Amino acid sequence: MNALSQHRPLLSVQHLGKHYGPRIGCTEISFDLYPGEVMGIVGESGSGKSTLLSCMAGHLVPDAGRVVFDTALGPRDTVQMSEAERRRMARTDWAFVHQNPRDGLRMGVSAGGNVGERLMAIGARHYGAIRATAADWLGRVEIAADRIDDAPRAFSGGMQQRLQIARNLVTAPRLVFMDEPTGGLDVSVQARLLDLLRGLVRQMGLSAIIVTHDLAVVRLLADRLMVMKDGRVVETGLTDQVLDDPQHAYTQLLVSSVLQV
Amino acid sequence: MYVAVKGGERAIDNAHAWLASERRGDTALAELSIAQIREQLTLAVNRVMAEGSLYDPDLAALAIKQARGDLIEAIFLIRAYRTTLPRLGASVPVDTAKMAVVRRISATFKDLPGGQVLGPTFDYTHRLLDFKLAAECAPETPATAPPDPAAVPHVTDFLNRDGLIEVNPQSAAPPSDLTRAPMELPASRALRLQALTRGDEGFILSMAYSTQRGYGRTHAFVGELRIGLVAVEMEIPELGFAVQIGEVELTECDSVNQFKGSKTEPPQFTRGYGLVFGQTERKSIAMSLVDRSLRWAELGEENTGAPAQDEEFVLMHADNIQATGFLEHIKLPHYVDFQAELELVRKLRAEAYAQQEAAE
Amino acid sequence: MTDQAYNFAYLDEQTKRMIRRAILKGVAVPGYQVPFASREMPMPYGWGTGGVQLTAACLTPDDRLKVIDQGADDTTNAVSIRKFFQRVAGVAVTEATTEATLIQTRHRIPDTPLRVGQILVYQVPIPEPLRFLEPREAETRKMHELEDYGLMHVKLYEDIARHGQIATAYAYPVKVEGRYVMDPSPIPKFDNPKLSGSPALQLFGAGREQRIYALPPFTHVVSLDFEDHPFVASKADHACDLCAATDSYLDEVIIDDDGGRMFVCSDTDYCGGRRAAGYVGRLGGQA
């Protein structure tokens, strides 16, 4: 990595907007994410945070703005990319962790196959090596080695989510999108997953964008925070700063947990 | 010495001769004529014309005779013949409002201009075997009335006047032709209707029935069902206007369905459409339900994952000639692939045993 | 004695032109499935209508046609298709692979090597190699477009994880010129190596599924595998009991009620040629 690219944002979102008919999904969203940074996006349901994530990850086509990613060939607007280019990026440089592991896993394929798929998609052709990498990653997400040939439908919810994370991180993606990664799990399971994620983020120096309504998640994982309401960003700043000294009335409500989110 | 199975050619010739003799049955009995089939097994003839996509009652009757009454086989014969016919041109769209109706009913209005005409229907017959038919007997002469030359307007047009039902989009663009271009998905509604009208009656019926039972709920009423002859007209380039070249019998069904409305559109009724050659009432009603069900995306409805909402599933499996061909092809020899499987299974089993023994 | 009620080789010239255009496109993009407006043929879908349409579009009056099913010229469906073209095209027919200019086949590639100028037409039931991994046509077409073939190897990975080896014995998927993953039709994997670098033009037709694809002569075709679990073109571990060949694909034949069996060449022309040349197998001499 040369000196220049270290000072260049990994992802630069510029005036991004998406409408559903007359209704605002999200509008006028701009921010930069630098390598190694974790950005948290919080807000209640309907605040537009999921729409924003889908637009950034290329699952939805925004009607305005740019999503500039620092590719191997320099910064490129991913909105203007062909679908082929975008899909290629989605299985190499990017990763996406879904809230529901069923959306991110192949439920009929073994755990090893699930983790190996991204490796094979980018050309890995040595079965033994693929299997060894898969086994290593299962270990890193605390799944017992003897479950490697079991299909995830036999796994608990927490295990499925950990498997989804392994499947996504195995190719060392440069940017990870996470949509409520701890949603739908029991509190004790959430804590373990969060702990695991924090370890991986630190170890791998991951760049990530995490959408959640759970402030505990961002407090633990995010360097910076964006607070969204009605499709717009109402406050942004360093995580501790926003959570400890919220400026916007809505953020204050959110932090004081008055809001049922 | 072992001799590999030979004589396929002679076996085929013998089988064909045997088939022909079985078709004829007991020669002491009079042979069926094409005219008898056409006149007395009309509904079978109609189905063969509809799913064979060729309006020719005599040929359909011949196909039924040749197929020993197997209607899918008869449809196959018609399709294979049809594909060799030259295309002279396309007719102008038939005007079903000018249909000379023999039957016309509406489930949505008790009475309406043009009246309800019950026509020749099984609907209110008691399904009791009529043993008189076992003997030859002349039917009662039905009552007649002078034909009414006035056009019979469509029921949906009455609703349309108040904006209560969606307006069918009009387009002058020629629709694509299912029999001349490969199926493309997602398909236009015109293409879907083509596939449905020649689709297997049993399949379309079951799909429609599934929507009534809640798998992609349509909640349909028969707005109107009409059967009768319509004129077929063709533009003759030398004349510069259309002339009638014949007439065909059609069954048309307009089903009326609820629509909750959306943010941009107030609630109104929506349509499902069925149009089939001949007197083919069940098929036409079923077609209109399946058509409506497949329109969920266009109308902004929820995809509940029901089979009848799945365009690819319905269109790729509606054709009985494709289905029966592929189904029956598993009768063909598969020695080679079976042999390959056989060796694989043997090898896998041998290795599994070897592992077991090593473990013990 | 050509049947005068039909055009030469049954299809009208317009339809043949349409099919030839699809063939040319297929030749230009090896391994790519070209949609074509498959016609209703006078034999059932699934019984070779795709192959028959390709043959009809390629035949000229000077051609010499060979039709095989399971490697044999005398299986009923091969007889039926050969008779069809004798009737509607009046072309010469042969059982000798070397004499044929056009060979229509189902499930085999002849064991006699092909030569420049020959056309091999395959009957294809399901042209989509990804079909049983992803049933939706709209999605599989996108996967081909984007070269998104990770899933194909996942299937092979799962085979090895479960069985210790790739458990696909026929219709074994291949990659064509490093680009398209292709289904070679249900030929045994023993035949796969013959797909690559063949001097003959190979055409694949799926009538019901409305697809044509092609391998022009000398196309590079690779069977998918892993470096540490390489593809193996296997067959029954025997010699032909009639002609003693060890390099041909074998059918297993049950000869008595006590489980007695013998192995014979599936390619009847190849076997016959060897026996005529004096080769005698284990049971070939008992007369």
Coordinates of C-alpha atoms in Angstrom, one line a residue, chain C:
Chain C
M1 CA -37.1 -42.6 -51.4
T2 CA -37.6 -39.2 -49.8
D3 CA -41.1 -38.4 -48.5
Q4 CA -42.2 -35.7 -50.9
A5 CA -44.8 -34.3 -48.5
Y6 CA -42.1 -32.6 -46.5
N7 CA -39.2 -30.3 -47.2
F8 CA -35.7 -31.9 -47.4
A9 CA -34.8 -33.0 -43.8
Y10 CA -38.3 -32.2 -42.7
L11 CA -37.8 -28.6 -41.5
D12 CA -38.7 -25.7 -43.7
E13 CA -35.7 -23.6 -45.0
Q14 CA -36.6 -20.6 -42.8
T15 CA -36.4 -22.7 -39.7
K16 CA -33.1 -24.3 -40.8
R17 CA -31.7 -20.8 -41.3
M18 CA -32.8 -19.8 -37.9
I19 CA -31.1 -22.9 -36.4
R20 CA -28.0 -22.4 -38.4
R21 CA -27.7 -18.8 -37.1
A22 CA -28.0 -20.2 -33.6
I23 CA -25.2 -22.8 -34.4
L24 CA -22.9 -20.1 -35.8
K25 CA -23.4 -18.1 -32.6
G26 CA -22.7 -21.2 -30.6
V27 CA -19.5 -21.8 -32.6
A28 CA -18.4 -18.2 -32.1
V29 CA -18.9 -18.4 -28.3
P30 CA -17.9 -22.0 -27.4
G31 CA -19.9 -23.4 -24.5
Y32 CA -22.4 -20.6 -24.4
Q33 CA -26.0 -21.8 -24.5
V34 CA -27.8 -20.0 -27.4
P35 CA -31.6 -19.8 -27.0
F36 CA -33.4 -20.9 -30.2
A37 CA -37.0 -21.3 -31.2
S38 CA -37.2 -25.0 -31.0
R39 CA -39.9 -26.5 -33.2
E40 CA -42.3 -29.2 -32.4
M41 CA -40.9 -32.3 -34.0
P42 CA -42.8 -35.5 -34.9
M43 CA -41.0 -37.3 -32.0
P44 CA -41.5 -36.5 -28.3
Y45 CA -39.5 -33.9 -26.4
G46 CA -36.8 -35.6 -24.5
W47 CA -36.3 -38.2 -27.3
G48 CA -33.7 -36.2 -29.2
T49 CA -35.7 -33.3 -30.7
G50 CA -32.8 -30.9 -30.2
G51 CA -30.3 -33.2 -31.9
V52 CA -32.8 -34.0 -34.7
Q53 CA -33.2 -30.3 -35.4
L54 CA -29.5 -29.7 -35.5
T55 CA -29.0 -32.7 -37.8
A56 CA -31.9 -31.4 -40.0
A57 CA -30.2 -28.0 -40.2
C58 CA -26.8 -29.4 -41.0
L59 CA -27.6 -32.3 -43.4
T60 CA -26.9 -32.0 -47.1
P61 CA -28.0 -34.6 -49.7
D62 CA -24.3 -35.8 -49.9
D63 CA -24.0 -36.5 -46.2
R64 CA -23.6 -40.0 -44.8
L65 CA -25.5 -40.2 -41.5
K66 CA -24.8 -42.4 -38.4
V67 CA -27.1 -42.4 -35.5
I68 CA -26.2 -44.0 -32.1
D69 CA -27.9 -44.3 -28.8
Q70 CA -25.8 -45.6 -25.8
G71 CA -23.0 -46.2 -28.3
A72 CA -25.1 -48.6 -30.4
D73 CA -26.6 -48.2 -33.9
D74 CA -29.3 -50.7 -33.2
T75 CA -31.0 -49.3 -30.1
T76 CA -34.6 -48.6 -30.8
N77 CA -34.5 -44.8 -30.6
A78 CA -31.4 -44.7 -32.8
V79 CA -33.2 -46.8 -35.4
S80 CA -36.2 -44.6 -35.2
I81 CA -34.2 -41.4 -35.8
R82 CA -32.1 -42.9 -38.6
K83 CA -35.3 -44.1 -40.3
F84 CA -36.8 -40.6 -39.9
F85 CA -33.9 -39.0 -41.9
Q86 CA -33.9 -41.8 -44.5
R87 CA -37.6 -41.0 -45.0
V88 CA -37.5 -37.2 -45.0
A89 CA -34.0 -36.5 -46.4
G90 CA -33.1 -39.7 -48.3
V91 CA -29.5 -39.5 -47.2
A92 CA -27.1 -42.4 -47.1
V93 CA -26.6 -44.0 -43.7
T94 CA -23.8 -46.0 -42.2
E95 CA -22.9 -47.7 -39.0
A96 CA -19.1 -47.1 -39.5
T97 CA -17.9 -44.1 -37.5
T98 CA -15.1 -43.5 -40.0
E99 CA -17.5 -43.4 -43.0
A100 CA -20.0 -41.0 -41.4
T101 CA -20.0 -37.3 -42.2
L102 CA -22.5 -36.5 -39.5
I103 CA -23.1 -38.6 -36.3
Q104 CA -26.1 -38.0 -34.1
T105 CA -25.5 -39.5 -30.6
R106 CA -27.1 -39.9 -27.3
H107 CA -25.0 -40.5 -24.2
R108 CA -21.7 -41.5 -25.9
I109 CA -18.8 -40.2 -27.9
P110 CA -17.6 -43.0 -30.4
D111 CA -14.5 -44.8 -29.3
T112 CA -13.1 -44.6 -32.8
P113 CA -11.3 -41.2 -33.0
L114 CA -13.2 -38.6 -35.1
R115 CA -11.6 -36.6 -37.9
V116 CA -11.6 -33.2 -39.4
G117 CA -14.8 -32.5 -41.4
Q118 CA -17.1 -34.7 -39.2
I119 CA -20.0 -33.3 -37.2
L120 CA -21.0 -34.9 -33.9
V121 CA -24.5 -33.9 -32.8
Y122 CA -25.4 -34.6 -29.2
Q123 CA -28.9 -34.9 -27.8
V124 CA -29.2 -33.0 -24.6
P125 CA -31.9 -33.3 -22.0
I126 CA -30.9 -30.6 -19.5
P127 CA -28.4 -28.2 -21.0
E128 CA -27.8 -26.2 -17.8
P129 CA -24.9 -27.5 -15.7
L130 CA -26.1 -25.4 -12.8
R131 CA -29.7 -26.5 -12.9
F132 CA -29.7 -28.8 -10.0
L133 CA -27.9 -26.3 -7.9
E134 CA -30.1 -23.4 -8.9
P135 CA -33.4 -24.2 -10.5
R136 CA -34.1 -20.7 -11.8
E137 CA -33.2 -20.0 -15.4
A138 CA -33.1 -16.2 -14.9
E139 CA -30.5 -16.7 -12.1
T140 CA -28.4 -19.4 -13.9
R141 CA -28.1 -17.2 -17.0
K142 CA -26.9 -14.4 -14.8
M143 CA -24.3 -16.7 -13.1
H144 CA -22.9 -17.6 -16.6
E145 CA -22.8 -14.0 -17.6
L146 CA -20.9 -13.1 -14.5
E147 CA -18.7 -16.2 -14.5
D148 CA -20.1 -16.8 -11.0
Y149 CA -19.2 -20.5 -10.8
G150 CA -18.2 -20.9 -7.1
L151 CA -21.3 -22.9 -6.5
M152 CA -20.3 -25.5 -9.1
H153 CA -17.1 -26.3 -7.1
V154 CA -19.1 -26.2 -3.8
K155 CA -21.0 -29.2 -5.2
L156 CA -17.7 -31.0 -6.0
Y157 CA -16.3 -30.1 -2.6
E158 CA -19.4 -31.6 -0.9
D159 CA -19.0 -34.8 -2.9
I160 CA -15.4 -35.2 -1.6
A161 CA -16.4 -34.3 1.9
R162 CA -19.1 -36.9 1.9
H163 CA -17.7 -39.7 -0.3
G164 CA -14.0 -39.1 -0.4
Q165 CA -14.2 -38.4 -4.2
I166 CA -16.2 -36.5 -6.8
A167 CA -19.4 -38.5 -7.1
T168 CA -20.4 -37.5 -10.5
A169 CA -20.3 -40.4 -13.0
Y170 CA -21.9 -38.9 -16.1
A171 CA -22.9 -35.4 -17.4
Y172 CA -19.6 -34.4 -15.7
P173 CA -19.3 -30.6 -15.9
V174 CA -16.5 -29.0 -18.0
K175 CA -15.1 -25.6 -18.5
V176 CA -14.7 -24.5 -22.1
E177 CA -11.7 -22.3 -23.2
G178 CA -11.5 -21.0 -19.6
R179 CA -14.8 -19.3 -19.8
Y180 CA -18.2 -21.1 -19.8
V181 CA -19.1 -24.1 -17.6
M182 CA -20.9 -26.5 -19.8
D183 CA -22.9 -29.7 -19.5
P184 CA -21.5 -32.3 -21.9
S185 CA -24.9 -34.1 -22.0
P186 CA -25.1 -37.4 -20.1
I187 CA -22.0 -39.0 -21.5
P188 CA -20.1 -41.1 -19.0
K189 CA -17.1 -39.2 -17.6
F190 CA -14.9 -41.7 -19.5
D191 CA -15.8 -39.8 -22.6
N192 CA -15.0 -36.3 -21.3
P193 CA -11.3 -36.2 -22.5
K194 CA -12.5 -36.8 -26.0
L195 CA -14.4 -33.5 -25.9
S196 CA -11.2 -31.5 -25.8
G197 CA -9.2 -30.9 -28.9
S198 CA -11.5 -33.0 -31.1
P199 CA -10.9 -32.4 -34.8
A200 CA -14.7 -32.7 -35.3
L201 CA -17.3 -30.0 -34.9
Q202 CA -19.4 -30.8 -31.8
L203 CA -23.0 -29.5 -31.6
F204 CA -25.3 -29.9 -28.7
G205 CA -29.1 -29.5 -29.0
A206 CA -31.8 -29.4 -26.3
G207 CA -35.2 -29.2 -28.0
R208 CA -37.5 -28.9 -25.0
E209 CA -35.2 -26.4 -23.2
Q210 CA -34.7 -24.5 -26.5
R211 CA -30.9 -24.3 -26.3
I212 CA -28.0 -24.9 -28.7
Y213 CA -24.3 -24.9 -27.9
A214 CA -21.2 -25.9 -29.6
L215 CA -17.5 -26.8 -29.4
P216 CA -15.7 -25.9 -32.6
P217 CA -12.9 -28.2 -33.7
F218 CA -9.8 -28.2 -31.4
T219 CA -11.6 -26.4 -28.5
H220 CA -9.9 -26.7 -25.2
V221 CA -12.2 -28.4 -22.7
V222 CA -11.3 -29.1 -19.1
S223 CA -13.3 -31.3 -16.7
L224 CA -13.8 -29.5 -13.4
D225 CA -11.8 -30.9 -10.4
F226 CA -9.4 -30.1 -7.6
E227 CA -5.6 -30.2 -7.8
D228 CA -5.5 -32.8 -5.1
H229 CA -8.6 -34.7 -6.4
P230 CA -7.9 -34.7 -10.1
F231 CA -10.5 -35.8 -12.7
V232 CA -10.3 -39.4 -13.6
A233 CA -11.9 -40.8 -16.7
S234 CA -13.0 -44.2 -15.3
K235 CA -14.7 -47.2 -16.7
A236 CA -15.4 -50.8 -15.7
D237 CA -12.1 -52.4 -14.8
H238 CA -12.3 -55.1 -17.4
A239 CA -11.5 -55.9 -21.0
C240 CA -14.3 -56.3 -23.6
D241 CA -15.4 -60.0 -23.4
L242 CA -16.0 -60.0 -27.2
C243 CA -13.1 -58.0 -28.7
A244 CA -10.6 -57.8 -25.8
A245 CA -10.4 -54.0 -26.0
T246 CA -9.2 -52.3 -22.9
D247 CA -9.6 -48.8 -24.1
S248 CA -13.3 -48.7 -24.8
Y249 CA -16.3 -47.9 -22.6
L250 CA -18.1 -51.1 -21.4
D251 CA -21.7 -52.2 -20.9
E252 CA -22.3 -54.7 -18.2
V253 CA -24.6 -57.5 -19.3
I254 CA -26.2 -60.0 -17.0
I255 CA -26.1 -63.4 -18.7
D256 CA -27.7 -65.9 -16.2
D257 CA -29.7 -66.1 -13.0
D258 CA -26.6 -66.8 -10.9
G259 CA -25.2 -63.3 -11.2
G260 CA -23.0 -64.2 -14.1
R261 CA -22.1 -61.2 -16.2
M262 CA -20.0 -60.1 -19.0
F263 CA -18.6 -56.8 -20.2
V264 CA -18.9 -55.7 -23.8
C265 CA -18.1 -52.5 -25.7
S266 CA -20.9 -50.0 -25.7
D267 CA -19.7 -48.8 -29.1
T268 CA -20.9 -51.6 -31.3
D269 CA -19.1 -50.3 -34.4
Y270 CA -15.8 -50.2 -32.5
C271 CA -16.3 -53.7 -31.2
G272 CA -17.4 -55.1 -34.5
G273 CA -14.4 -53.5 -36.2
R274 CA -12.0 -55.1 -33.8
R275 CA -13.5 -58.5 -34.1
A276 CA -13.4 -58.3 -37.8
A277 CA -9.7 -57.5 -37.5
G278 CA -9.3 -60.7 -35.5
Y279 CA -9.3 -59.6 -31.9
V280 CA -11.0 -62.1 -29.6
G281 CA -12.2 -61.5 -26.1
R282 CA -12.8 -63.9 -23.2
L283 CA -16.2 -65.0 -24.4
G284 CA -15.8 -63.9 -28.1
G285 CA -14.7 -67.3 -29.3
Q286 CA -17.5 -69.4 -28.0
A287 CA -19.8 -70.0 -31.0

